[in-house]
Amino acid sequence: MARSGAIIVACSVLLGGCASIFEGTTQQISVNTTPAGARCTFWKNGALIGDIAETPGSLRIRKSKDDLFIVCDKPGYASATFVNKSGLAMATMANVLTLGLAWAVDSSRGADNKYQGEVSMALVPSATPAPVQRPYAPPPAAPEPVVQARPAASPAPPPPAAVAGPAGQQLQCAAADGSRIRVSGSTCPAGWAVAR
């Protein structure tokens, strides 16, 4: 009787997969930024899969073997990117006991993968401050000569007004998997290169 019960349990594990049963196929990811109030988008294989309107916040995502890119933006700060690597869930180790049969079930559902559940990111203020415009003051006119009866020299023309530069330079960055993002500033985040 005990032997038949063990066989039933083993069959249900084989059909359901260990990680699918114990850890599920989705995961909650919490994001906190310094300063708070940033909007964070979640990307996988170059596709937007969700976002957090304002940090701190969290999002439930479907697990897979693909890395997760989290991009956070806040006005006045450069974009920040965090690469959340896909790793193995602890319940996947139990699949060794089933000779890999339950692993096939878990792998097809993404349940054998796991991401870092809590992410903290520091946002850096934008490197390009807006230029300050100063009012133009014309130079004082030269006094007319008293002794000589020559016409007065014409005043010097005013210098050209300063041209304001762009408020924030935008840069397009690309990842090795073909993903592209647009960031503020003059450099791409770690793991990204300037798009050609």
mmCIF file of C-alpha atoms in Angstrom:
data_model
loop_
_atom_site.group_PDB
_atom_site.id
_atom_site.type_symbol
_atom_site.label_atom_id
_atom_site.label_comp_id
_atom_site.label_asym_id
_atom_site.label_seq_id
_atom_site.Cartn_x
_atom_site.Cartn_y
_atom_site.Cartn_z
ATOM 1 C CA MET A 1 0.000 0.000 0.000
ATOM 2 C CA ALA A 2 2.809 2.399 0.902
ATOM 3 C CA ARG A 3 4.560 1.518 -2.319
ATOM 4 C CA SER A 4 1.527 2.401 -4.469
ATOM 5 C CA GLY A 5 1.215 5.760 -2.653
ATOM 6 C CA ALA A 6 4.850 6.557 -3.451
ATOM 7 C CA ILE A 7 4.275 5.688 -7.122
ATOM 8 C CA ILE A 8 1.249 8.045 -7.284
ATOM 9 C CA VAL A 9 3.282 10.896 -5.750
ATOM 10 C CA ALA A 10 6.169 10.258 -8.171
ATOM 11 C CA CYS A 11 3.814 10.281 -11.169
ATOM 12 C CA SER A 12 2.211 13.566 -10.119
ATOM 13 C CA VAL A 13 5.675 15.175 -9.738
ATOM 14 C CA LEU A 14 6.707 13.886 -13.157
ATOM 15 C CA LEU A 15 3.570 15.293 -14.795
ATOM 16 C CA GLY A 16 3.499 18.594 -12.911
ATOM 17 C CA GLY A 17 7.220 19.373 -12.556
ATOM 18 C CA CYS A 18 8.803 20.189 -9.179
ATOM 19 C CA ALA A 19 9.434 23.892 -9.784
ATOM 20 C CA SER A 20 6.002 24.342 -11.375
ATOM 21 C CA ILE A 21 4.407 22.986 -8.224
ATOM 22 C CA PHE A 22 6.594 24.679 -5.603
ATOM 23 C CA GLU A 23 7.586 28.005 -7.209
ATOM 24 C CA GLY A 24 5.126 28.617 -10.064
ATOM 25 C CA THR A 25 5.657 30.080 -13.524
ATOM 26 C CA THR A 26 5.436 33.782 -12.539
ATOM 27 C CA GLN A 27 7.456 35.953 -10.170
ATOM 28 C CA GLN A 28 6.999 39.299 -8.407
ATOM 29 C CA ILE A 29 9.842 41.803 -9.063
ATOM 30 C CA SER A 30 10.088 44.826 -6.706
ATOM 31 C CA VAL A 31 11.985 47.956 -7.837
ATOM 32 C CA ASN A 32 13.198 50.793 -5.609
ATOM 33 C CA THR A 33 15.057 53.857 -6.922
ATOM 34 C CA THR A 34 16.981 56.681 -5.310
ATOM 35 C CA PRO A 35 15.348 59.155 -5.646
ATOM 36 C CA ALA A 36 11.882 57.602 -5.657
ATOM 37 C CA GLY A 37 9.198 58.439 -8.224
ATOM 38 C CA ALA A 38 10.847 56.999 -11.353
ATOM 39 C CA ARG A 39 8.957 55.161 -14.110
ATOM 40 C CA CYS A 40 10.453 51.729 -14.821
ATOM 41 C CA THR A 41 9.811 49.627 -17.916
ATOM 42 C CA PHE A 42 10.465 45.872 -18.169
ATOM 43 C CA TRP A 43 11.919 44.458 -21.416
ATOM 44 C CA LYS A 44 12.563 40.905 -22.592
ATOM 45 C CA ASN A 45 14.020 40.088 -26.032
ATOM 46 C CA GLY A 46 13.504 43.714 -27.104
ATOM 47 C CA ALA A 47 9.776 43.661 -26.293
ATOM 48 C CA LEU A 48 8.076 45.719 -23.579
ATOM 49 C CA ILE A 49 6.383 43.315 -21.135
ATOM 50 C CA GLY A 50 5.218 45.740 -18.425
ATOM 51 C CA ASP A 51 5.992 48.831 -16.370
ATOM 52 C CA ILE A 52 5.856 50.423 -12.933
ATOM 53 C CA ALA A 53 4.381 53.935 -13.117
ATOM 54 C CA GLU A 54 6.223 55.178 -10.023
ATOM 55 C CA THR A 55 8.856 53.678 -7.739
ATOM 56 C CA PRO A 56 8.873 52.046 -5.283
ATOM 57 C CA GLY A 57 6.629 49.448 -6.890
ATOM 58 C CA SER A 58 6.426 45.876 -8.114
ATOM 59 C CA LEU A 59 5.330 43.891 -11.151
ATOM 60 C CA ARG A 60 4.467 40.207 -11.622
ATOM 61 C CA ILE A 61 6.165 38.757 -14.702
ATOM 62 C CA ARG A 62 6.269 35.349 -16.393
ATOM 63 C CA LYS A 63 9.553 33.537 -15.757
ATOM 64 C CA SER A 64 11.723 32.359 -18.657
ATOM 65 C CA LYS A 65 15.347 31.589 -19.509
ATOM 66 C CA ASP A 66 15.722 35.080 -21.067
ATOM 67 C CA ASP A 67 17.335 37.936 -19.117
ATOM 68 C CA LEU A 68 15.083 40.793 -18.000
ATOM 69 C CA PHE A 69 16.053 44.440 -18.660
ATOM 70 C CA ILE A 70 14.636 47.063 -16.270
ATOM 71 C CA VAL A 71 14.980 50.686 -17.493
ATOM 72 C CA CYS A 72 14.092 53.522 -15.069
ATOM 73 C CA ASP A 73 13.575 57.191 -16.039
ATOM 74 C CA LYS A 74 12.869 60.341 -14.036
ATOM 75 C CA PRO A 75 12.900 63.957 -15.316
ATOM 76 C CA GLY A 76 16.225 65.629 -14.527
ATOM 77 C CA TYR A 77 18.080 62.294 -14.238
ATOM 78 C CA ALA A 78 19.879 60.021 -16.689
ATOM 79 C CA SER A 79 18.183 56.718 -17.553
ATOM 80 C CA ALA A 80 19.376 53.735 -15.528
ATOM 81 C CA THR A 81 19.268 50.098 -16.681
ATOM 82 C CA PHE A 82 19.440 46.926 -14.584
ATOM 83 C CA VAL A 83 19.984 43.515 -16.223
ATOM 84 C CA ASN A 84 18.140 40.927 -14.141
ATOM 85 C CA LYS A 85 19.802 37.636 -15.082
ATOM 86 C CA SER A 86 17.680 34.513 -15.365
ATOM 87 C CA GLY A 87 18.971 31.796 -13.030
ATOM 88 C CA LEU A 88 17.887 28.358 -11.835
ATOM 89 C CA ALA A 89 15.133 28.008 -9.238
ATOM 90 C CA MET A 90 15.983 25.913 -6.155
ATOM 91 C CA ALA A 91 13.171 23.431 -6.863
ATOM 92 C CA THR A 92 14.907 22.577 -10.138
ATOM 93 C CA MET A 93 17.441 20.542 -8.132
ATOM 94 C CA ALA A 94 14.611 18.167 -7.136
ATOM 95 C CA ASN A 95 14.218 17.310 -10.807
ATOM 96 C CA VAL A 96 17.469 15.319 -10.584
ATOM 97 C CA LEU A 97 15.574 12.738 -8.518
ATOM 98 C CA THR A 98 13.136 12.212 -11.415
ATOM 99 C CA LEU A 99 15.957 11.586 -13.922
ATOM 100 C CA GLY A 100 15.213 14.884 -15.649
ATOM 101 C CA LEU A 101 11.628 14.047 -16.637
ATOM 102 C CA ALA A 102 10.060 16.706 -14.394
ATOM 103 C CA TRP A 103 12.703 19.177 -15.600
ATOM 104 C CA ALA A 104 11.312 18.900 -19.146
ATOM 105 C CA VAL A 105 7.912 19.981 -17.826
ATOM 106 C CA ASP A 106 9.387 22.847 -15.775
ATOM 107 C CA SER A 107 11.599 24.066 -18.616
ATOM 108 C CA SER A 108 8.714 24.265 -21.068
ATOM 109 C CA ARG A 109 6.789 26.441 -18.587
ATOM 110 C CA GLY A 110 9.735 28.619 -17.501
ATOM 111 C CA ALA A 111 9.267 27.459 -13.900
ATOM 112 C CA ASP A 112 12.866 26.258 -13.601
ATOM 113 C CA ASN A 113 14.106 29.872 -13.877
ATOM 114 C CA LYS A 114 14.194 32.661 -11.310
ATOM 115 C CA TYR A 115 15.093 36.389 -11.294
ATOM 116 C CA GLN A 116 16.413 38.636 -8.533
ATOM 117 C CA GLY A 117 13.217 39.543 -6.666
ATOM 118 C CA GLU A 118 14.292 42.938 -5.234
ATOM 119 C CA VAL A 119 16.101 45.503 -7.380
ATOM 120 C CA SER A 120 17.549 48.833 -6.139
ATOM 121 C CA MET A 121 18.857 51.475 -8.555
ATOM 122 C CA ALA A 122 20.471 54.896 -8.003
ATOM 123 C CA LEU A 123 19.619 57.562 -10.594
ATOM 124 C CA VAL A 124 22.327 60.065 -11.536
ATOM 125 C CA PRO A 125 21.381 63.722 -12.219
ATOM 126 C CA SER A 126 21.569 64.687 -15.907
ATOM 127 C CA ALA A 127 25.060 65.747 -16.976
ATOM 128 C CA THR A 128 23.839 68.586 -19.234
ATOM 129 C CA PRO A 129 22.308 71.451 -17.238
ATOM 130 C CA ALA A 130 20.273 74.044 -19.144
ATOM 131 C CA PRO A 131 22.399 77.113 -20.009
ATOM 132 C CA VAL A 132 21.729 80.322 -18.085
ATOM 133 C CA GLN A 133 20.812 83.316 -20.273
ATOM 134 C CA ARG A 134 22.202 86.663 -19.094
ATOM 135 C CA PRO A 135 20.696 89.955 -20.276
ATOM 136 C CA TYR A 136 22.872 91.922 -22.697
ATOM 137 C CA ALA A 137 24.191 95.282 -21.467
ATOM 138 C CA PRO A 138 25.609 97.499 -24.255
ATOM 139 C CA PRO A 139 28.997 99.069 -23.523
ATOM 140 C CA PRO A 140 28.945 102.733 -22.497
ATOM 141 C CA ALA A 141 29.298 105.190 -25.392
ATOM 142 C CA ALA A 142 32.690 106.849 -25.698
ATOM 143 C CA PRO A 143 32.659 110.580 -24.742
ATOM 144 C CA GLU A 144 32.948 112.981 -27.666
ATOM 145 C CA PRO A 145 36.271 114.771 -27.883
ATOM 146 C CA VAL A 146 36.130 118.394 -26.760
ATOM 147 C CA VAL A 147 39.196 119.865 -28.472
ATOM 148 C CA GLN A 148 38.967 118.293 -31.890
ATOM 149 C CA ALA A 149 36.030 118.816 -34.199
ATOM 150 C CA ARG A 150 35.898 115.287 -35.574
ATOM 151 C CA PRO A 151 32.727 113.227 -35.800
ATOM 152 C CA ALA A 152 32.201 110.907 -32.837
ATOM 153 C CA ALA A 153 33.185 107.291 -33.289
ATOM 154 C CA SER A 154 30.263 104.949 -33.818
ATOM 155 C CA PRO A 155 29.607 102.609 -30.878
ATOM 156 C CA ALA A 156 30.824 99.045 -31.180
ATOM 157 C CA PRO A 157 28.201 96.575 -32.433
ATOM 158 C CA PRO A 158 26.733 94.357 -29.715
ATOM 159 C CA PRO A 159 28.186 90.835 -29.466
ATOM 160 C CA PRO A 160 26.006 88.042 -30.860
ATOM 161 C CA ALA A 161 23.519 86.567 -28.387
ATOM 162 C CA ALA A 162 24.487 83.204 -26.889
ATOM 163 C CA VAL A 163 22.745 80.288 -28.525
ATOM 164 C CA ALA A 164 21.193 77.928 -26.024
ATOM 165 C CA GLY A 165 22.249 74.289 -26.439
ATOM 166 C CA PRO A 166 19.839 71.367 -26.249
ATOM 167 C CA ALA A 167 18.230 70.889 -22.842
ATOM 168 C CA GLY A 168 19.125 67.194 -22.783
ATOM 169 C CA GLN A 169 21.042 65.162 -25.327
ATOM 170 C CA GLN A 170 19.340 61.890 -26.333
ATOM 171 C CA LEU A 171 21.401 58.835 -27.214
ATOM 172 C CA GLN A 172 20.214 55.547 -28.704
ATOM 173 C CA CYS A 173 21.828 52.456 -27.189
ATOM 174 C CA ALA A 174 21.735 48.827 -28.308
ATOM 175 C CA ALA A 175 22.225 45.552 -26.412
ATOM 176 C CA ALA A 176 23.882 42.392 -27.727
ATOM 177 C CA ASP A 177 20.457 40.762 -28.223
ATOM 178 C CA GLY A 178 19.314 43.580 -30.552
ATOM 179 C CA SER A 179 17.297 45.511 -27.916
ATOM 180 C CA ARG A 180 17.370 49.312 -28.281
ATOM 181 C CA ILE A 181 16.646 52.060 -25.762
ATOM 182 C CA ARG A 182 16.923 55.865 -25.783
ATOM 183 C CA VAL A 183 18.722 57.486 -22.844
ATOM 184 C CA SER A 184 19.549 61.017 -21.730
ATOM 185 C CA GLY A 185 23.199 61.989 -21.509
ATOM 186 C CA SER A 186 26.308 61.151 -23.483
ATOM 187 C CA THR A 187 26.956 57.524 -22.475
ATOM 188 C CA CYS A 188 25.037 54.259 -22.615
ATOM 189 C CA PRO A 189 24.355 52.221 -19.434
ATOM 190 C CA ALA A 190 26.540 49.221 -18.559
ATOM 191 C CA GLY A 191 25.986 46.341 -20.956
ATOM 192 C CA TRP A 192 24.758 48.680 -23.750
ATOM 193 C CA ALA A 193 26.630 50.260 -26.672
ATOM 194 C CA VAL A 194 25.892 53.282 -28.857
ATOM 195 C CA ALA A 195 23.573 52.135 -31.662
ATOM 196 C CA ARG A 196 25.025 52.365 -35.183
#
